[in-house]
Coordinates of C-alpha atoms in Angstrom, one line a residue:
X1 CA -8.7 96.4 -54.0
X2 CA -7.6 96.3 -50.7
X3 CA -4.3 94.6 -49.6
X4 CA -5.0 91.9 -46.9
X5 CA -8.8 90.0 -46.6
X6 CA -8.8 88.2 -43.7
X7 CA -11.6 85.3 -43.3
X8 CA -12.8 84.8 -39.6
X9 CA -13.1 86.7 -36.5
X10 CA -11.5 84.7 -33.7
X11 CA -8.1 85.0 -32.1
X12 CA -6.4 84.2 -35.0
X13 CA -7.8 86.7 -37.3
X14 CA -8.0 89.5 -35.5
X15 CA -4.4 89.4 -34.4
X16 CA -3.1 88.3 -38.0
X17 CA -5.2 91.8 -39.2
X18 CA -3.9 93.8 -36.1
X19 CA -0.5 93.1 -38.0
X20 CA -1.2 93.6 -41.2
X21 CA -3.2 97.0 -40.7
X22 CA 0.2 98.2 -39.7
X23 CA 1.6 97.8 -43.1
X24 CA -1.3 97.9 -45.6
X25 CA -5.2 98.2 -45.5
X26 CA -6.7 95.4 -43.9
X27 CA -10.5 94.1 -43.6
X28 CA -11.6 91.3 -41.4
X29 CA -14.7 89.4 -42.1
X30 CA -16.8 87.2 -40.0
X31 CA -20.0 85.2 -40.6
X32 CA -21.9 85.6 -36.8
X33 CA -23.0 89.1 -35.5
X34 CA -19.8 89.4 -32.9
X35 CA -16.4 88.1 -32.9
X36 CA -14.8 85.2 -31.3
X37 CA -18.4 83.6 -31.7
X38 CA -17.4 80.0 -31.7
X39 CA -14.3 78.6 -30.9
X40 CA -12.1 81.6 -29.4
X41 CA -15.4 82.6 -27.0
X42 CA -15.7 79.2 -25.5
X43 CA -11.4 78.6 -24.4
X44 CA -10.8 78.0 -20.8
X45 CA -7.3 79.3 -22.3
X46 CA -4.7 79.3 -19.9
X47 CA -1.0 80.4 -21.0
X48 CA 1.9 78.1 -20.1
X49 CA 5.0 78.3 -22.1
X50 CA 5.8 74.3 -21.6
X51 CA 2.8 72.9 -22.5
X52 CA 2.1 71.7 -26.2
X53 CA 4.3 70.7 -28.9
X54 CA 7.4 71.8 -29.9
X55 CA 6.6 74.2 -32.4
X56 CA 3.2 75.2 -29.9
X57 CA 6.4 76.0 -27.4
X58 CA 8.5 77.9 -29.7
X59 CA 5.3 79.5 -30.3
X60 CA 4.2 80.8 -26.9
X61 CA 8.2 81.6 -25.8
X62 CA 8.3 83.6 -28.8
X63 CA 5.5 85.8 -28.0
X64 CA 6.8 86.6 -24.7
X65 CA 7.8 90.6 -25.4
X66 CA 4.3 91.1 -26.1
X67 CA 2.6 89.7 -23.5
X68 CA 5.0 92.1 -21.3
X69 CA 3.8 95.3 -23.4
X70 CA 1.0 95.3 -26.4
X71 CA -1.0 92.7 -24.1
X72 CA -0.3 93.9 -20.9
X73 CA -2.3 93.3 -18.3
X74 CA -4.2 90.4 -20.1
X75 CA -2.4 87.6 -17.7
X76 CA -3.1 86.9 -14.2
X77 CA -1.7 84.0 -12.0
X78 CA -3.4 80.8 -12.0
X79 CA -0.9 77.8 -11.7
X80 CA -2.0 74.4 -12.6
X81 CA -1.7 71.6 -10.5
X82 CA -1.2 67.7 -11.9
X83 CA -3.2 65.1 -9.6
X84 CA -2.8 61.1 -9.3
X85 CA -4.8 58.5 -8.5
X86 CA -3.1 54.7 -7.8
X87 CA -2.6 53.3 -11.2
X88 CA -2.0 56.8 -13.1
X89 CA 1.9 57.0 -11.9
X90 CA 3.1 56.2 -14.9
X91 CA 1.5 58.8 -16.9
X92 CA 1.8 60.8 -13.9
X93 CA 5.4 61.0 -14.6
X94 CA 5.4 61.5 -18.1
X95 CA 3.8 64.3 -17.9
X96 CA 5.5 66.1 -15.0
X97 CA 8.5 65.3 -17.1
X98 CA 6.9 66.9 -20.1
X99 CA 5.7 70.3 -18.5
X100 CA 8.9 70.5 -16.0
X101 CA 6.3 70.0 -13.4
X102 CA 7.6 70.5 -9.9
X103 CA 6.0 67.5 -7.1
X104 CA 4.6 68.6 -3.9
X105 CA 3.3 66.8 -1.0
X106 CA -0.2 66.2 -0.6
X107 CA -0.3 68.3 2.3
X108 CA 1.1 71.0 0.5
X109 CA -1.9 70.6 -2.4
X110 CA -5.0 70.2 -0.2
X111 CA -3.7 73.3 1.3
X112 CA -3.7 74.7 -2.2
X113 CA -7.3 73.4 -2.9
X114 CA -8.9 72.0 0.1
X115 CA -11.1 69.9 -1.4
X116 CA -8.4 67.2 -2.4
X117 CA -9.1 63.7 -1.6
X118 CA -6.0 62.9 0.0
X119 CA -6.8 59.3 1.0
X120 CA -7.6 58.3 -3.0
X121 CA -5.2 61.2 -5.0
X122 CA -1.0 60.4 -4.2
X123 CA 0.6 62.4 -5.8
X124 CA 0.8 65.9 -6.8
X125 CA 3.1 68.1 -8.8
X126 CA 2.7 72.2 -9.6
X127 CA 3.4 74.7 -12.3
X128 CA 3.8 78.5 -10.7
X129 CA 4.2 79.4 -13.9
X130 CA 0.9 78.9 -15.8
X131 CA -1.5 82.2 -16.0
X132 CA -5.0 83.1 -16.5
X133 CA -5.7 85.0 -20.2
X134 CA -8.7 87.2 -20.1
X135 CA -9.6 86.4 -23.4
X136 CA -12.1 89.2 -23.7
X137 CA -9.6 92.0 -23.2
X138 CA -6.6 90.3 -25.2
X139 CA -9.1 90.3 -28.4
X140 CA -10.5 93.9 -28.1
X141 CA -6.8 95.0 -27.4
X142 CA -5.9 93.6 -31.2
X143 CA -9.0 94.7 -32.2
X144 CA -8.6 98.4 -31.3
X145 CA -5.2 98.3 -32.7
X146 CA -6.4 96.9 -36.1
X147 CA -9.4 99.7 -36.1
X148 CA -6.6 102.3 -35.0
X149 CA -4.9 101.2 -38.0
X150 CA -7.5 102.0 -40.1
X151 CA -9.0 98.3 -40.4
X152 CA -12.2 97.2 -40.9
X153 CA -14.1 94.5 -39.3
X154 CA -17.1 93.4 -41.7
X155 CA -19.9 91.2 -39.4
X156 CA -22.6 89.0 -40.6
X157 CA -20.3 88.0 -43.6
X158 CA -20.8 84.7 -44.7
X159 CA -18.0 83.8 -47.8
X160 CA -20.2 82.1 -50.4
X161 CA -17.8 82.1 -53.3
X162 CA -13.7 82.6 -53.6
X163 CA -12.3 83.8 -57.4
X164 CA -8.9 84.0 -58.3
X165 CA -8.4 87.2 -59.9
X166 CA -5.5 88.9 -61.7
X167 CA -3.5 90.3 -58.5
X168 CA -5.8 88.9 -56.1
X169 CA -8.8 88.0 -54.8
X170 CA -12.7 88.3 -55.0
X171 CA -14.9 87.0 -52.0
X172 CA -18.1 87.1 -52.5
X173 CA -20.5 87.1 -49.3
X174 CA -24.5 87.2 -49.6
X175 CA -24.8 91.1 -50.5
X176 CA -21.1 92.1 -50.6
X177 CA -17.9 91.6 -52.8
X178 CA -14.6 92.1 -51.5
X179 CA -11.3 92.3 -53.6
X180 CA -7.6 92.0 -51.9
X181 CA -4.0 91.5 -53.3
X182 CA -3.8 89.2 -50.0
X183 CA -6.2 86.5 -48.7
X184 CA -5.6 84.9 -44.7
X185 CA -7.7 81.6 -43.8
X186 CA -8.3 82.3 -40.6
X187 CA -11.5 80.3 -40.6
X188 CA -10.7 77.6 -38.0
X189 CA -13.3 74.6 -38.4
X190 CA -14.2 76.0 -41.7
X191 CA -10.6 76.5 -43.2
X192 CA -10.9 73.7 -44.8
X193 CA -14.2 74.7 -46.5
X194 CA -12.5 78.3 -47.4
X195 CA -9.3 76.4 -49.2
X196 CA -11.8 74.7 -51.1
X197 CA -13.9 77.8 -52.1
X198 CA -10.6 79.3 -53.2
X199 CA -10.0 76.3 -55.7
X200 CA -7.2 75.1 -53.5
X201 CA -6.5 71.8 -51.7
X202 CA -7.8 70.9 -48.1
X203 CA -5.2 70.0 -45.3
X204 CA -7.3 67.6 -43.6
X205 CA -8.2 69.8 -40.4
X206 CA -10.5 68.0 -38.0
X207 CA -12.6 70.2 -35.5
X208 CA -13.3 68.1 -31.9
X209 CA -15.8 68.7 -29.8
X210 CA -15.4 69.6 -26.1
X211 CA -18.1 70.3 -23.5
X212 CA -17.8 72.2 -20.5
X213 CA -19.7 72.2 -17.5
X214 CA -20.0 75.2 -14.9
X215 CA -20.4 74.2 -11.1
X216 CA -21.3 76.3 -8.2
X217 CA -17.9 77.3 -5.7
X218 CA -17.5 74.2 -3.6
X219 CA -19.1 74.7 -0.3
X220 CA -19.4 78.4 -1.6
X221 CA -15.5 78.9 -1.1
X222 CA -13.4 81.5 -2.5
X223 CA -11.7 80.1 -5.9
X224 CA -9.5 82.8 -6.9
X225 CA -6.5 81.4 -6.2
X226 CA -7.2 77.5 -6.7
X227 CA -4.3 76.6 -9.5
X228 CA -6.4 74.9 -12.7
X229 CA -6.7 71.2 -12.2
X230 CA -5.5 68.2 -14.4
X231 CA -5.7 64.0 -14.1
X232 CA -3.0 62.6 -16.1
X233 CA -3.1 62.6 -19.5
X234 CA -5.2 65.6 -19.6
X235 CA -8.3 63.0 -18.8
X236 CA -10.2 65.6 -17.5
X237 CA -9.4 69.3 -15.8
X238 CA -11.1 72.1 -13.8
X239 CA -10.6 75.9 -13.5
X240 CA -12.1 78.7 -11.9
X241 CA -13.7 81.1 -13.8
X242 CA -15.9 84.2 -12.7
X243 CA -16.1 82.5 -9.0
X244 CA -17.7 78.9 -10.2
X245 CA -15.5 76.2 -11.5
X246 CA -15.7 74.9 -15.1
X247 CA -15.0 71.3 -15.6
X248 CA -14.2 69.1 -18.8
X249 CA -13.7 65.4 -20.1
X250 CA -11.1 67.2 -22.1
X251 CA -12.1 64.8 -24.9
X252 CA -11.8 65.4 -28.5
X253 CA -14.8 64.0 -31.0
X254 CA -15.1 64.7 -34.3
X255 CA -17.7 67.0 -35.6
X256 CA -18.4 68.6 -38.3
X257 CA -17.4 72.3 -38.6
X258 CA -20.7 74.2 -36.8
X259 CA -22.0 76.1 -33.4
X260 CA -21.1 73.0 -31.1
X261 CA -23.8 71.8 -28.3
X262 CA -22.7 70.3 -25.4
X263 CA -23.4 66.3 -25.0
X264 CA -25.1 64.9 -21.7
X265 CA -23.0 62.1 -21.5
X266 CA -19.7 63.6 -21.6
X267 CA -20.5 66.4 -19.2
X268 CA -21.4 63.1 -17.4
X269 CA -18.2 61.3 -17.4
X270 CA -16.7 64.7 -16.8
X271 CA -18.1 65.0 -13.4
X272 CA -17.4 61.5 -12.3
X273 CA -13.8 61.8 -13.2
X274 CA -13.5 64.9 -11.3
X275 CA -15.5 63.6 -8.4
X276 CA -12.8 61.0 -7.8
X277 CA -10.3 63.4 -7.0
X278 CA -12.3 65.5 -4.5
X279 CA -14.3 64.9 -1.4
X280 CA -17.0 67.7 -1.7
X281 CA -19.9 66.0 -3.6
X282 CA -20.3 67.1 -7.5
X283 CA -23.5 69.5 -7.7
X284 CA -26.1 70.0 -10.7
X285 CA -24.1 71.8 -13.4
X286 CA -25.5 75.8 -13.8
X287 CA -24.8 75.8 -16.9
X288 CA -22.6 74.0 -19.8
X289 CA -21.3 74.4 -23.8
X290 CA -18.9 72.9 -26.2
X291 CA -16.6 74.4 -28.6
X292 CA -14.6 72.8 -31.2
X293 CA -11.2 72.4 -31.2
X294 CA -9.5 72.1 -35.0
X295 CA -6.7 70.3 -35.7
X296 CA -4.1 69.6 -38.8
X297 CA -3.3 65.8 -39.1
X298 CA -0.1 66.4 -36.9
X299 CA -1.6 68.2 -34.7
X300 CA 0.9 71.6 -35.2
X301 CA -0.5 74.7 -36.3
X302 CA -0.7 75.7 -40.0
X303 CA 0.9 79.4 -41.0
X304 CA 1.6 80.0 -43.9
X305 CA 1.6 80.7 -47.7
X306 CA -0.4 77.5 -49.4
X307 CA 1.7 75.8 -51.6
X308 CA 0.1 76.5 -54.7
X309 CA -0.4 80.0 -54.3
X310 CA 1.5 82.1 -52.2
X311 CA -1.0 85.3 -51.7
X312 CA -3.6 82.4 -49.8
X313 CA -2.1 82.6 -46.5
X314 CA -3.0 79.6 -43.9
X315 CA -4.0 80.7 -40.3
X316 CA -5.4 77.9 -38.7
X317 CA -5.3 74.4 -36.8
X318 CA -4.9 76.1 -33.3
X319 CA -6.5 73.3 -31.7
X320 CA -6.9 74.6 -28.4
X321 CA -3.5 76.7 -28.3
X322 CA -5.5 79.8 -30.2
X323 CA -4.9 82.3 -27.9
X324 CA -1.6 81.7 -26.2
X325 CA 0.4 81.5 -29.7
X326 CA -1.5 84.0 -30.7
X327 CA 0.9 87.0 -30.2
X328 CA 4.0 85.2 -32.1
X329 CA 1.5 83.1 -34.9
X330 CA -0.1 86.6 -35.8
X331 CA 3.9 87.9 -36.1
X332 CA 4.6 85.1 -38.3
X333 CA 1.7 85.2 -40.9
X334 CA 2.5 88.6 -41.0
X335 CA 5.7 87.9 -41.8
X336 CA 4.7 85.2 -44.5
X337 CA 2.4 88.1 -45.7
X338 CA 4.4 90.8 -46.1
X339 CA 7.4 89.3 -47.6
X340 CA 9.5 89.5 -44.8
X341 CA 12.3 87.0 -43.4
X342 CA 10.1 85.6 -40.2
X343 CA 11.7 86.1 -36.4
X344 CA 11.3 82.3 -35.4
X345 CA 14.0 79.5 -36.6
X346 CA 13.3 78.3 -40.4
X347 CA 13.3 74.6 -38.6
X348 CA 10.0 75.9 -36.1
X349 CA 8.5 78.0 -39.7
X350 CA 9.2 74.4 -41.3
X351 CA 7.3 72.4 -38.7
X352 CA 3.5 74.9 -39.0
X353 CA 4.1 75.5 -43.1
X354 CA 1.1 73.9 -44.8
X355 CA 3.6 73.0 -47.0
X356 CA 4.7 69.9 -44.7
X357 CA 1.4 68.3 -46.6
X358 CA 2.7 68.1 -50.1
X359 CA 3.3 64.6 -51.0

């Protein structure tokens, strides 16, 4: 019997195991043949310490010591820059108010991305701030520590049955059987479906789709230092990535928890919305996807022990905020885990307890 079994392969689980391998033997599975298959491989993640909820805040300012030495090197400078058309000042405003977003002149943002359509966009306000996450790196950094730790990670595991045992767990994939005093959900879209397995009760987490389409540099032109693009109300955004530029409704539709297509007509709408804020004509996407994005019903994060049973250890409900409160969510399951008082505030471990949902 091992002493933490940790159930997906994304962000969340491999930094929750990274952790744990520090105090205890620790074994990852996943269901696809590589990690960060689904959601945590498909992020345009970005890393902003104002942007989210409050708990999501506490969150990402919490993790900030580790960015500086475990992770780095895994930020780079990006920026983000909030756009208006006539009509949108309202929001505009609430949401430069939210993020502590600085205004700028328009001259000062088409010289930032020259592209702008100054005649239609007014208004423009900046975050310095906000940096790039090469997700890639930040994954196989946790990773290594986890397998330097002596940890496992177990691929091709699909969970097909969950037994509550004396001490523990047994997890039964299609040719394998686990045991562990400790069992993290870190299953994301399917967390729900693991809570169930284990005989416990759902949250309620809904995975939304999000498609993502990939566009050729504007007129060819160097990207690197464009900020990441928003309308208000996060109607739609676009980034650089890998010298194209990536481009999303930023919607949220329900699906079902599985390996998410993108859908014509949002990459669509997508496009138009961005082409009203620019003046170089939209070109045929190069590519597109969709991920899912899971959420709890109040839209927080969910860490830690389940109500009913206190070695079943939540991870999940990241909903788009995976990676960048990664480093301090990963502290505090282990935390939850191993017994120990947790570093954040007991109102912020209030707030992302699954125990919030017990009527």
């Amino acid at each position: 019997m091992i002493d933490f079994l940790v159930i997906g392969g994304g962000i969340a689980g491999i930094s929750v195991a990274a952790r744990l391998s520090e105090d205890g033997s620790c074994r990852v599975l996943e269901r696809e043949a590589h990690l960060a298959y689904h959601t945590s491989g498909r992020s345009a993640a970005l890393y902003e310490e104002n942007y989210g909820s409050p708990s999501t805040i506490a969150l990402a300012k919490a993790g900030r010591a580790d960015w500086d030495n475990l992770l780095a090197g895994v930020l780079s400078p990006r920026g983000f820059m909030l756009l208006c058309l006539r009509g949108e000042e309202t929001q505009f405003e609430a949401d430069q108010q939210h993020m502590g977003l600085t205004e700028i002149s328009m001259a000062e943002a088409q010289a930032r991305v020259p592209i702008l359509n100054t005649q239609d966009v007014l208004r423009a306000a900046c975050s310095t701030t906000a940096q790039d996450i090469d997700t890639d790196m930040m994954l196989q950094r946790f990773a290594k520590l986890l397998r330097t730790n002596g940890g496992v990670i177990e691929t091709h595991q699909c969970v097909q049955a969950i037994e509550k045992i004396p001490n523990g767990w047994r997890v039964t994939c299609q040719e394998q059987t686990f045991t562990a005093r400790r069992l993290i959900n870190a299953a994301g879209a399917w967390g729900d479906e693991i809570a169930t397995l284990a005989g416990l009760t759902p949250i309620g987490l809904t995975p939304m789709r999000r498609s993502v389409a990939r566009l050729a540099a504007p007129d060819g032109r160097d990207l690197s230092a464009w900020p990441m693009l928003f309308g208000p109300g996060e109607r739609w955004f676009a980034k650089a990535d890998a010298g194209a530029l990536i481009v999303s409704l930023a919607e949220e539709t329900p699906s079902e928890p599985m390996d998410a297509w993108p859908h014509d007509m949002d990459l669509a709408e997508a496009l138009a919305r961005y082409q009203d804020y620019v003046t170089e004509e939209v070109t045929r996407p190069i590519s597109s996807w969709a991920g899912l994005r899971t959420f709890a019903p109040d839209r927080n994060l969910v860490l830690g022990a389940a109500p009913q049973e206190e070695s079943f250890i939540w991870a999940v409900g990241q909903g788009g905020y995976g990676f960048f409160t990664a480093p301090a969510a990963s502290q505090l399951v282990a935390d939850i885990a191993l017994g120990q008082t947790p570093q954040l505030s007991a109102e912020i471990v209030a707030q992302l307890s699954p125990a919030r949902f017990v009527t």
